[in-house]
Short mmCIF file of N, CA, C and O in Angstrom, two decimals:
data_model
loop_
_atom_site.label_atom_id
_atom_site.label_comp_id
_atom_site.label_asym_id
_atom_site.label_seq_id
_atom_site.Cartn_x
_atom_site.Cartn_y
_atom_site.Cartn_z
N UNK A 294 0.67 -1.22 0.00
CA UNK A 294 0.00 0.00 0.00
C UNK A 294 0.71 1.28 0.00
O UNK A 294 0.05 2.26 0.22
N UNK A 295 2.02 1.39 -0.28
CA UNK A 295 2.67 2.69 -0.30
C UNK A 295 2.55 3.39 -1.63
O UNK A 295 1.92 2.90 -2.55
N UNK A 296 3.15 4.55 -1.72
CA UNK A 296 3.11 5.32 -2.96
C UNK A 296 3.89 4.63 -4.06
O UNK A 296 4.93 4.04 -3.82
N UNK A 297 3.37 4.71 -5.29
CA UNK A 297 4.04 4.15 -6.46
C UNK A 297 4.26 5.26 -7.48
O UNK A 297 3.55 6.27 -7.48
N UNK A 298 5.23 5.06 -8.36
CA UNK A 298 5.45 6.00 -9.46
C UNK A 298 4.14 6.16 -10.22
O UNK A 298 3.42 5.19 -10.44
N UNK A 299 3.81 7.39 -10.57
CA UNK A 299 2.58 7.68 -11.29
C UNK A 299 1.41 8.05 -10.41
O UNK A 299 0.39 8.52 -10.91
N UNK A 300 1.52 7.85 -9.09
CA UNK A 300 0.44 8.21 -8.18
C UNK A 300 0.28 9.73 -8.10
O UNK A 300 1.21 10.48 -8.33
N UNK A 301 -0.93 10.14 -7.74
CA UNK A 301 -1.19 11.55 -7.45
C UNK A 301 -1.12 11.73 -5.94
O UNK A 301 -1.63 10.90 -5.19
N UNK A 302 -0.49 12.82 -5.51
CA UNK A 302 -0.22 13.03 -4.09
C UNK A 302 -0.67 14.42 -3.67
O UNK A 302 -0.39 15.41 -4.35
N UNK A 303 -1.38 14.49 -2.56
CA UNK A 303 -1.76 15.75 -1.93
C UNK A 303 -0.98 15.87 -0.64
O UNK A 303 -0.95 14.93 0.16
N UNK A 304 -0.35 17.02 -0.43
CA UNK A 304 0.41 17.24 0.80
C UNK A 304 -0.18 18.46 1.50
O UNK A 304 -0.07 19.59 1.01
N UNK A 305 -0.84 18.21 2.63
CA UNK A 305 -1.46 19.27 3.42
C UNK A 305 -0.42 19.75 4.44
O UNK A 305 0.12 18.95 5.19
N UNK A 306 -0.15 21.04 4.43
CA UNK A 306 0.93 21.58 5.26
C UNK A 306 2.25 21.49 4.51
O UNK A 306 3.30 21.22 5.10
N UNK A 307 2.21 21.73 3.22
CA UNK A 307 3.36 21.49 2.34
C UNK A 307 4.53 22.42 2.57
O UNK A 307 5.65 22.10 2.18
N UNK A 308 4.34 23.56 3.21
CA UNK A 308 5.45 24.50 3.37
C UNK A 308 6.21 24.33 4.67
O UNK A 308 7.22 24.98 4.90
N UNK A 309 5.77 23.43 5.55
CA UNK A 309 6.51 23.15 6.78
C UNK A 309 7.64 22.18 6.51
O UNK A 309 7.81 21.68 5.39
N UNK A 310 8.41 21.89 7.51
CA UNK A 310 9.56 20.99 7.36
C UNK A 310 9.18 19.61 6.86
O UNK A 310 9.74 19.09 5.89
N UNK A 311 8.20 18.97 7.51
CA UNK A 311 7.75 17.64 7.08
C UNK A 311 7.07 17.70 5.73
O UNK A 311 7.23 16.82 4.89
N UNK A 312 6.29 18.76 5.51
CA UNK A 312 5.60 18.92 4.23
C UNK A 312 6.56 19.07 3.06
O UNK A 312 6.38 18.45 2.01
N UNK A 313 7.59 19.90 3.23
CA UNK A 313 8.59 20.06 2.17
C UNK A 313 9.33 18.76 1.90
O UNK A 313 9.60 18.41 0.74
N UNK A 314 9.65 18.04 2.95
CA UNK A 314 10.31 16.73 2.77
C UNK A 314 9.39 15.79 2.01
O UNK A 314 9.83 15.05 1.12
N UNK A 315 8.09 15.81 2.31
CA UNK A 315 7.12 14.96 1.62
C UNK A 315 7.01 15.32 0.15
O UNK A 315 6.92 14.44 -0.71
N UNK A 316 7.04 16.62 -0.17
CA UNK A 316 7.02 17.06 -1.57
C UNK A 316 8.22 16.48 -2.31
O UNK A 316 8.10 15.91 -3.40
N UNK A 317 9.39 16.62 -1.71
CA UNK A 317 10.62 16.13 -2.35
C UNK A 317 10.62 14.61 -2.49
O UNK A 317 11.05 14.08 -3.52
N UNK A 318 10.14 13.90 -1.47
CA UNK A 318 10.06 12.44 -1.55
C UNK A 318 9.08 12.00 -2.63
O UNK A 318 9.37 11.07 -3.39
N UNK A 319 7.93 12.64 -2.69
CA UNK A 319 6.94 12.29 -3.72
C UNK A 319 7.52 12.52 -5.12
O UNK A 319 7.34 11.69 -6.01
N UNK A 320 8.23 13.61 -5.28
CA UNK A 320 8.86 13.89 -6.58
C UNK A 320 9.90 12.81 -6.89
O UNK A 320 9.95 12.27 -8.00
N UNK A 321 10.74 12.50 -5.91
CA UNK A 321 11.78 11.49 -6.11
C UNK A 321 11.23 10.10 -6.39
O UNK A 321 11.86 9.31 -7.10
N UNK A 322 10.04 9.80 -5.87
CA UNK A 322 9.41 8.50 -6.08
C UNK A 322 8.57 8.45 -7.34
O UNK A 322 7.97 7.42 -7.66
N UNK A 323 8.52 9.57 -8.07
CA UNK A 323 7.86 9.57 -9.37
C UNK A 323 6.38 9.87 -9.38
O UNK A 323 5.66 9.43 -10.28
N UNK A 324 5.89 10.65 -8.43
CA UNK A 324 4.47 11.03 -8.43
C UNK A 324 4.16 11.79 -9.72
O UNK A 324 4.95 12.62 -10.18
N UNK A 325 2.99 11.52 -10.30
CA UNK A 325 2.60 12.22 -11.53
C UNK A 325 2.07 13.62 -11.25
O UNK A 325 2.17 14.50 -12.08
N UNK A 326 1.49 13.80 -10.08
CA UNK A 326 1.00 15.11 -9.66
C UNK A 326 1.24 15.25 -8.17
O UNK A 326 0.96 14.33 -7.40
N UNK A 327 1.75 16.41 -7.77
CA UNK A 327 1.99 16.71 -6.35
C UNK A 327 1.33 18.05 -6.07
O UNK A 327 1.76 19.08 -6.59
N UNK A 328 0.27 18.03 -5.28
CA UNK A 328 -0.45 19.25 -4.93
C UNK A 328 -0.11 19.61 -3.50
O UNK A 328 -0.30 18.79 -2.59
N UNK A 329 0.39 20.80 -3.31
CA UNK A 329 0.72 21.29 -1.98
C UNK A 329 -0.34 22.23 -1.45
O UNK A 329 -0.76 23.14 -2.15
N UNK A 330 -0.79 22.00 -0.23
CA UNK A 330 -1.73 22.90 0.43
C UNK A 330 -0.92 23.74 1.40
O UNK A 330 -0.27 23.21 2.31
N UNK A 331 -0.94 25.06 1.18
CA UNK A 331 -0.19 26.00 2.02
C UNK A 331 -0.75 27.40 1.77
O UNK A 331 -1.60 27.59 0.90
N UNK A 332 -0.26 28.38 2.52
CA UNK A 332 -0.72 29.75 2.30
C UNK A 332 -0.10 30.28 1.00
O UNK A 332 0.94 29.81 0.54
N UNK A 333 -0.77 31.25 0.41
CA UNK A 333 -0.32 31.82 -0.86
C UNK A 333 1.14 32.29 -0.78
O UNK A 333 1.90 32.11 -1.71
N UNK A 334 1.54 32.87 0.35
CA UNK A 334 2.90 33.41 0.45
C UNK A 334 3.98 32.32 0.34
O UNK A 334 5.14 32.62 0.09
N UNK A 335 3.60 31.05 0.53
CA UNK A 335 4.56 29.95 0.46
C UNK A 335 4.48 29.13 -0.83
O UNK A 335 5.18 28.13 -0.97
N UNK A 336 3.63 29.55 -1.77
CA UNK A 336 3.48 28.79 -3.01
C UNK A 336 4.80 28.63 -3.75
O UNK A 336 5.13 27.52 -4.20
N UNK A 337 5.56 29.71 -3.92
CA UNK A 337 6.84 29.61 -4.66
C UNK A 337 7.78 28.60 -4.02
O UNK A 337 8.43 27.82 -4.71
N UNK A 338 7.89 28.63 -2.71
CA UNK A 338 8.76 27.70 -1.98
C UNK A 338 8.36 26.24 -2.27
O UNK A 338 9.20 25.40 -2.57
N UNK A 339 7.07 25.96 -2.19
CA UNK A 339 6.57 24.59 -2.38
C UNK A 339 6.71 24.16 -3.84
O UNK A 339 7.08 23.01 -4.13
N UNK A 340 6.46 25.07 -4.77
CA UNK A 340 6.63 24.74 -6.19
C UNK A 340 8.10 24.47 -6.52
O UNK A 340 8.41 23.52 -7.25
N UNK A 341 9.01 25.25 -5.95
CA UNK A 341 10.44 25.01 -6.17
C UNK A 341 10.89 23.68 -5.58
O UNK A 341 11.82 23.05 -6.08
N UNK A 342 10.22 23.22 -4.52
CA UNK A 342 10.57 21.94 -3.90
C UNK A 342 10.10 20.76 -4.75
O UNK A 342 10.56 19.64 -4.55
N UNK A 343 9.16 21.01 -5.68
CA UNK A 343 8.73 19.94 -6.57
C UNK A 343 7.24 19.77 -6.77
O UNK A 343 6.81 18.91 -7.54
N UNK A 344 6.42 20.56 -6.09
CA UNK A 344 4.98 20.46 -6.29
C UNK A 344 4.61 20.89 -7.71
O UNK A 344 5.26 21.77 -8.28
N UNK A 345 3.57 20.27 -8.27
CA UNK A 345 3.12 20.66 -9.60
C UNK A 345 2.10 21.79 -9.53
O UNK A 345 1.93 22.53 -10.48
N UNK A 346 1.43 21.93 -8.40
CA UNK A 346 0.54 23.08 -8.16
C UNK A 346 0.29 23.22 -6.67
O UNK A 346 0.58 22.30 -5.90
N UNK A 347 -0.23 24.38 -6.29
CA UNK A 347 -0.52 24.67 -4.89
C UNK A 347 -1.95 25.16 -4.74
O UNK A 347 -2.50 25.78 -5.65
N UNK A 348 -2.53 24.90 -3.59
CA UNK A 348 -3.85 25.39 -3.23
C UNK A 348 -3.71 26.16 -1.92
O UNK A 348 -3.12 25.67 -0.96
N UNK A 349 -4.26 27.37 -1.92
CA UNK A 349 -4.19 28.24 -0.74
C UNK A 349 -5.29 27.85 0.24
O UNK A 349 -6.48 28.01 -0.05
N UNK A 350 -4.90 27.31 1.40
CA UNK A 350 -5.90 26.87 2.38
C UNK A 350 -6.68 28.04 2.98
O UNK A 350 -7.76 27.84 3.54
N UNK A 351 -6.18 29.27 2.86
CA UNK A 351 -6.91 30.42 3.39
C UNK A 351 -7.98 30.92 2.43
O UNK A 351 -8.78 31.75 2.79
N UNK A 352 -8.00 30.39 1.19
CA UNK A 352 -9.01 30.75 0.20
C UNK A 352 -10.08 29.66 0.20
O UNK A 352 -9.89 28.59 -0.39
N UNK A 353 -11.21 29.90 0.88
CA UNK A 353 -12.22 28.84 1.00
C UNK A 353 -12.75 28.35 -0.34
O UNK A 353 -13.07 27.17 -0.49
N UNK A 354 -12.82 29.23 -1.34
CA UNK A 354 -13.31 28.81 -2.65
C UNK A 354 -12.35 27.84 -3.32
O UNK A 354 -12.76 26.82 -3.88
N UNK A 355 -11.07 28.14 -3.28
CA UNK A 355 -10.06 27.27 -3.91
C UNK A 355 -9.99 25.93 -3.20
O UNK A 355 -9.93 24.87 -3.85
N UNK A 356 -10.02 25.95 -1.89
CA UNK A 356 -9.92 24.70 -1.13
C UNK A 356 -11.18 23.85 -1.35
O UNK A 356 -11.09 22.65 -1.59
N UNK A 357 -12.35 24.47 -1.29
CA UNK A 357 -13.61 23.74 -1.51
C UNK A 357 -13.66 23.15 -2.91
O UNK A 357 -14.09 22.01 -3.10
N UNK A 358 -13.21 23.91 -3.91
CA UNK A 358 -13.19 23.40 -5.29
C UNK A 358 -12.30 22.17 -5.39
O UNK A 358 -12.65 21.20 -6.07
N UNK A 359 -11.16 22.19 -4.72
CA UNK A 359 -10.27 21.04 -4.74
C UNK A 359 -10.95 19.83 -4.09
O UNK A 359 -10.90 18.72 -4.63
N UNK A 360 -11.59 20.03 -2.93
CA UNK A 360 -12.26 18.93 -2.23
C UNK A 360 -13.35 18.32 -3.10
O UNK A 360 -13.52 17.10 -3.16
N UNK A 361 -14.08 19.15 -3.81
CA UNK A 361 -15.19 18.67 -4.64
C UNK A 361 -14.71 17.97 -5.91
O UNK A 361 -15.35 17.04 -6.37
N UNK A 362 -13.58 18.39 -6.47
CA UNK A 362 -13.16 17.93 -7.79
C UNK A 362 -12.02 16.92 -7.78
O UNK A 362 -12.03 15.97 -8.55
N UNK A 363 -11.01 17.11 -6.95
CA UNK A 363 -9.78 16.32 -7.04
C UNK A 363 -9.84 15.04 -6.22
O UNK A 363 -10.43 15.00 -5.14
N UNK A 364 -9.18 14.00 -6.74
CA UNK A 364 -9.02 12.74 -6.03
C UNK A 364 -7.56 12.34 -6.07
O UNK A 364 -6.88 12.53 -7.09
N UNK A 365 -7.06 11.77 -4.97
CA UNK A 365 -5.63 11.46 -4.84
C UNK A 365 -5.41 10.02 -4.41
O UNK A 365 -6.23 9.44 -3.71
N UNK A 366 -4.27 9.49 -4.82
CA UNK A 366 -3.87 8.15 -4.40
C UNK A 366 -3.29 8.17 -2.99
O UNK A 366 -3.50 7.25 -2.21
N UNK A 367 -2.54 9.23 -2.69
CA UNK A 367 -1.89 9.37 -1.39
C UNK A 367 -2.12 10.78 -0.87
O UNK A 367 -1.93 11.75 -1.61
N UNK A 368 -2.53 10.89 0.38
CA UNK A 368 -2.66 12.19 1.03
C UNK A 368 -1.79 12.16 2.28
O UNK A 368 -1.97 11.29 3.14
N UNK A 369 -0.84 13.09 2.35
CA UNK A 369 0.00 13.23 3.54
C UNK A 369 -0.40 14.54 4.22
O UNK A 369 -0.44 15.59 3.59
N UNK A 370 -0.69 14.48 5.49
CA UNK A 370 -1.23 15.61 6.24
C UNK A 370 -0.35 15.90 7.45
O UNK A 370 -0.30 15.12 8.38
N UNK A 371 0.36 17.01 7.40
CA UNK A 371 1.18 17.40 8.55
C UNK A 371 0.57 18.59 9.30
O UNK A 371 1.21 19.15 10.18
N UNK A 372 -0.67 18.96 8.95
CA UNK A 372 -1.29 20.14 9.56
C UNK A 372 -2.37 19.80 10.58
O UNK A 372 -2.57 20.56 11.54
N UNK A 373 -3.10 18.70 10.41
CA UNK A 373 -4.16 18.35 11.36
C UNK A 373 -3.58 18.24 12.77
O UNK A 373 -2.54 17.63 12.97
N UNK A 374 -4.25 18.87 13.70
CA UNK A 374 -3.80 18.83 15.09
C UNK A 374 -2.82 19.94 15.45
O UNK A 374 -2.39 20.03 16.59
N UNK A 375 -2.48 20.79 14.47
CA UNK A 375 -1.56 21.90 14.77
C UNK A 375 -2.16 22.82 15.83
O UNK A 375 -1.44 23.42 16.62
N UNK A 376 -3.47 22.92 15.85
CA UNK A 376 -4.20 23.60 16.91
C UNK A 376 -5.56 22.92 17.03
O UNK A 376 -5.87 22.01 16.26
N UNK A 377 -6.38 23.33 17.96
CA UNK A 377 -7.65 22.64 18.20
C UNK A 377 -8.63 22.75 17.03
O UNK A 377 -9.49 21.90 16.87
N UNK A 378 -8.50 23.78 16.20
CA UNK A 378 -9.44 23.98 15.10
C UNK A 378 -8.99 23.31 13.80
O UNK A 378 -9.78 23.19 12.88
N UNK A 379 -7.75 22.88 13.69
CA UNK A 379 -7.22 22.37 12.43
C UNK A 379 -7.43 20.87 12.34
O UNK A 379 -6.80 20.09 13.04
N UNK A 380 -8.34 20.48 11.43
CA UNK A 380 -8.65 19.06 11.23
C UNK A 380 -9.03 18.84 9.77
O UNK A 380 -10.14 19.17 9.35
N UNK A 381 -8.13 18.29 8.99
CA UNK A 381 -8.38 18.04 7.57
C UNK A 381 -8.90 16.63 7.30
O UNK A 381 -9.11 16.27 6.14
N UNK A 382 -9.11 15.81 8.32
CA UNK A 382 -9.55 14.43 8.10
C UNK A 382 -10.85 14.32 7.31
O UNK A 382 -10.95 13.51 6.40
N UNK A 383 -11.90 15.10 7.61
CA UNK A 383 -13.15 14.95 6.84
C UNK A 383 -12.94 15.26 5.35
O UNK A 383 -13.43 14.53 4.49
N UNK A 384 -12.21 16.33 5.04
CA UNK A 384 -11.95 16.68 3.65
C UNK A 384 -11.07 15.64 2.97
O UNK A 384 -11.29 15.27 1.82
N UNK A 385 -10.05 15.16 3.68
CA UNK A 385 -9.14 14.17 3.10
C UNK A 385 -9.89 12.90 2.74
O UNK A 385 -9.65 12.31 1.68
N UNK A 386 -10.83 12.48 3.57
CA UNK A 386 -11.60 11.26 3.29
C UNK A 386 -12.36 11.39 1.98
O UNK A 386 -12.48 10.42 1.23
N UNK A 387 -12.85 12.58 1.67
CA UNK A 387 -13.59 12.80 0.43
C UNK A 387 -12.68 12.78 -0.80
O UNK A 387 -13.15 12.52 -1.90
N UNK A 388 -11.39 13.06 -0.61
CA UNK A 388 -10.48 13.17 -1.75
C UNK A 388 -9.69 11.90 -2.05
O UNK A 388 -8.87 11.88 -2.95
N UNK A 389 -9.92 10.83 -1.30
CA UNK A 389 -9.24 9.57 -1.58
C UNK A 389 -9.83 8.96 -2.86
O UNK A 389 -11.04 8.86 -3.01
N UNK A 390 -8.96 8.58 -3.79
CA UNK A 390 -9.40 8.11 -5.10
C UNK A 390 -10.19 6.79 -5.04
O UNK A 390 -11.23 6.64 -5.64
N UNK A 391 -9.65 5.80 -4.34
CA UNK A 391 -10.28 4.47 -4.32
C UNK A 391 -9.85 3.72 -3.08
O UNK A 391 -9.20 4.27 -2.20
N UNK A 392 -10.17 2.43 -3.02
CA UNK A 392 -9.88 1.66 -1.81
C UNK A 392 -8.40 1.44 -1.57
O UNK A 392 -7.99 1.11 -0.47
N UNK A 393 -7.54 1.61 -2.57
CA UNK A 393 -6.09 1.50 -2.39
C UNK A 393 -5.50 2.79 -1.83
O UNK A 393 -4.43 2.81 -1.26
N UNK A 394 -6.21 3.88 -1.99
CA UNK A 394 -5.72 5.19 -1.56
C UNK A 394 -5.54 5.26 -0.05
O UNK A 394 -6.25 4.58 0.69
N UNK A 395 -4.61 6.11 0.39
CA UNK A 395 -4.33 6.24 1.81
C UNK A 395 -4.17 7.71 2.21
O UNK A 395 -3.61 8.51 1.48
N UNK A 396 -4.65 8.01 3.41
CA UNK A 396 -4.44 9.31 4.04
C UNK A 396 -3.60 9.07 5.29
O UNK A 396 -4.03 8.33 6.18
N UNK A 397 -2.42 9.66 5.33
CA UNK A 397 -1.52 9.48 6.46
C UNK A 397 -1.27 10.85 7.08
O UNK A 397 -1.00 11.82 6.38
N UNK A 398 -1.37 10.90 8.40
CA UNK A 398 -1.16 12.16 9.11
C UNK A 398 -0.04 11.98 10.12
O UNK A 398 0.01 10.97 10.83
N UNK A 399 0.86 12.95 10.17
CA UNK A 399 1.96 12.88 11.14
C UNK A 399 1.60 13.58 12.44
O UNK A 399 2.40 13.67 13.35
N UNK A 400 0.38 14.06 12.51
CA UNK A 400 -0.13 14.65 13.75
C UNK A 400 -1.62 14.40 13.76
O UNK A 400 -2.18 13.88 12.80
N UNK A 401 -2.27 14.72 14.82
CA UNK A 401 -3.71 14.49 14.86
C UNK A 401 -4.28 14.75 16.23
O UNK A 401 -3.56 15.04 17.18
N UNK A 402 -5.59 14.63 16.29
CA UNK A 402 -6.28 14.80 17.57
C UNK A 402 -6.15 13.52 18.38
O UNK A 402 -5.81 12.46 17.85
N UNK A 403 -6.47 13.59 19.65
CA UNK A 403 -6.44 12.38 20.49
C UNK A 403 -7.39 11.32 19.93
O UNK A 403 -7.09 10.13 19.95
N UNK A 404 -8.55 11.72 19.47
CA UNK A 404 -9.51 10.77 18.92
C UNK A 404 -8.93 10.07 17.69
O UNK A 404 -9.08 8.87 17.50
N UNK A 405 -8.24 10.83 16.82
CA UNK A 405 -7.63 10.21 15.63
C UNK A 405 -6.52 9.24 16.02
O UNK A 405 -6.40 8.17 15.42
N UNK A 406 -5.72 9.59 17.03
CA UNK A 406 -4.69 8.67 17.52
C UNK A 406 -5.35 7.40 18.07
O UNK A 406 -4.92 6.29 17.79
N UNK A 407 -6.39 7.56 18.86
CA UNK A 407 -7.10 6.42 19.44
C UNK A 407 -7.62 5.50 18.34
O UNK A 407 -7.45 4.28 18.39
N UNK A 408 -8.28 6.07 17.34
CA UNK A 408 -8.83 5.27 16.25
C UNK A 408 -7.72 4.51 15.51
O UNK A 408 -7.91 3.35 15.14
N UNK A 409 -6.57 5.13 15.30
CA UNK A 409 -5.45 4.47 14.62
C UNK A 409 -4.91 3.33 15.46
O UNK A 409 -4.72 2.21 14.98
N UNK A 410 -4.66 3.59 16.73
CA UNK A 410 -4.07 2.58 17.63
C UNK A 410 -4.95 1.35 17.73
O UNK A 410 -4.47 0.21 17.72
N UNK A 411 -6.27 1.54 17.77
CA UNK A 411 -7.18 0.42 17.95
C UNK A 411 -7.78 -0.10 16.64
O UNK A 411 -8.73 -0.88 16.65
N UNK A 412 -7.20 0.32 15.51
CA UNK A 412 -7.62 -0.22 14.22
C UNK A 412 -8.99 0.22 13.76
O UNK A 412 -9.63 -0.47 12.98
N UNK A 413 -9.42 1.38 14.18
CA UNK A 413 -10.76 1.86 13.83
C UNK A 413 -10.75 2.97 12.79
O UNK A 413 -11.79 3.52 12.46
N UNK A 414 -9.57 3.28 12.22
CA UNK A 414 -9.47 4.45 11.36
C UNK A 414 -9.59 4.15 9.87
O UNK A 414 -9.57 5.06 9.07
N UNK A 415 -9.71 2.90 9.48
CA UNK A 415 -9.86 2.57 8.06
C UNK A 415 -8.66 3.01 7.24
O UNK A 415 -7.52 2.69 7.58
N UNK A 416 -8.93 3.77 6.19
CA UNK A 416 -7.86 4.21 5.28
C UNK A 416 -7.12 5.44 5.79
O UNK A 416 -6.20 5.91 5.15
N UNK A 417 -7.52 5.99 6.92
CA UNK A 417 -6.88 7.18 7.46
C UNK A 417 -6.08 6.79 8.70
O UNK A 417 -6.63 6.24 9.65
N UNK A 418 -4.78 7.09 8.71
CA UNK A 418 -3.90 6.70 9.80
C UNK A 418 -3.09 7.88 10.31
O UNK A 418 -2.66 8.73 9.54
N UNK A 419 -2.85 7.89 11.61
CA UNK A 419 -1.88 8.80 12.21
C UNK A 419 -0.61 7.98 12.40
O UNK A 419 -0.66 6.83 12.84
N UNK A 420 0.53 8.56 12.05
CA UNK A 420 1.80 7.84 12.21
C UNK A 420 2.69 8.58 13.19
O UNK A 420 2.55 9.78 13.39
N UNK A 421 3.60 7.86 13.79
CA UNK A 421 4.64 8.45 14.63
C UNK A 421 5.94 8.36 13.85
O UNK A 421 6.32 7.30 13.39
N UNK A 422 6.57 9.48 13.66
CA UNK A 422 7.81 9.49 12.89
C UNK A 422 9.00 9.65 13.82
O UNK A 422 9.09 10.63 14.55
N UNK A 423 9.91 8.70 13.78
CA UNK A 423 11.15 8.77 14.55
C UNK A 423 12.23 9.32 13.63
O UNK A 423 12.89 8.57 12.91
N UNK A 424 12.37 10.64 13.62
CA UNK A 424 13.30 11.29 12.69
C UNK A 424 14.76 11.07 13.08
O UNK A 424 15.65 11.37 12.30
N UNK A 425 15.02 10.51 14.26
CA UNK A 425 16.40 10.29 14.68
C UNK A 425 17.07 9.22 13.83
O UNK A 425 18.30 9.14 13.78
N UNK A 426 16.30 8.39 13.14
CA UNK A 426 16.86 7.31 12.36
C UNK A 426 16.84 7.57 10.85
O UNK A 426 17.23 6.71 10.07
N UNK A 427 16.41 8.74 10.43
CA UNK A 427 16.30 9.04 9.01
C UNK A 427 17.64 8.90 8.29
O UNK A 427 17.74 8.27 7.24
N UNK A 428 18.70 9.43 8.84
CA UNK A 428 20.01 9.35 8.18
C UNK A 428 20.43 7.91 8.00
O UNK A 428 20.96 7.54 6.94
N UNK A 429 20.18 7.06 8.97
CA UNK A 429 20.53 5.63 8.87
C UNK A 429 19.69 4.96 7.80
O UNK A 429 20.18 4.19 6.99
N UNK A 430 18.39 5.27 7.77
CA UNK A 430 17.48 4.65 6.80
C UNK A 430 17.83 5.02 5.36
O UNK A 430 17.58 4.25 4.45
N UNK A 431 18.42 6.18 5.16
CA UNK A 431 18.73 6.64 3.79
C UNK A 431 20.09 6.16 3.29
O UNK A 431 20.41 6.34 2.14
N UNK A 432 20.90 5.55 4.15
CA UNK A 432 22.21 5.10 3.73
C UNK A 432 22.15 3.86 2.88
O UNK A 432 21.29 3.07 2.92
#
């Protein structure tokens, strides 16, 4: 179930450290489309990192249009849980292309963590990233 060359990828929180790394990894793994969700002021940064287009999360019309129209094979979310009001899980569930598609979040609410730990989250998972081992994993 991981990302394959040719997949379409949505990265929510694309201008943060984890989001930029996800953009670069998706590009390196051969994603056919990489959409970054970030504020307008960070679009150039995310596009230079490898995104094919960006959506401004502060523009409700642009974000709603994406939710209604676009479908993705992989959704990586580093923004949910950043504060009590930030939760992209409902929108992400609508944008999953098919039963192979996955939504992975590196943060989340307590309820989302609980659902993941006890196998109740379906295609949406919260992950714990141990970044201390990244250099070893890439060797």
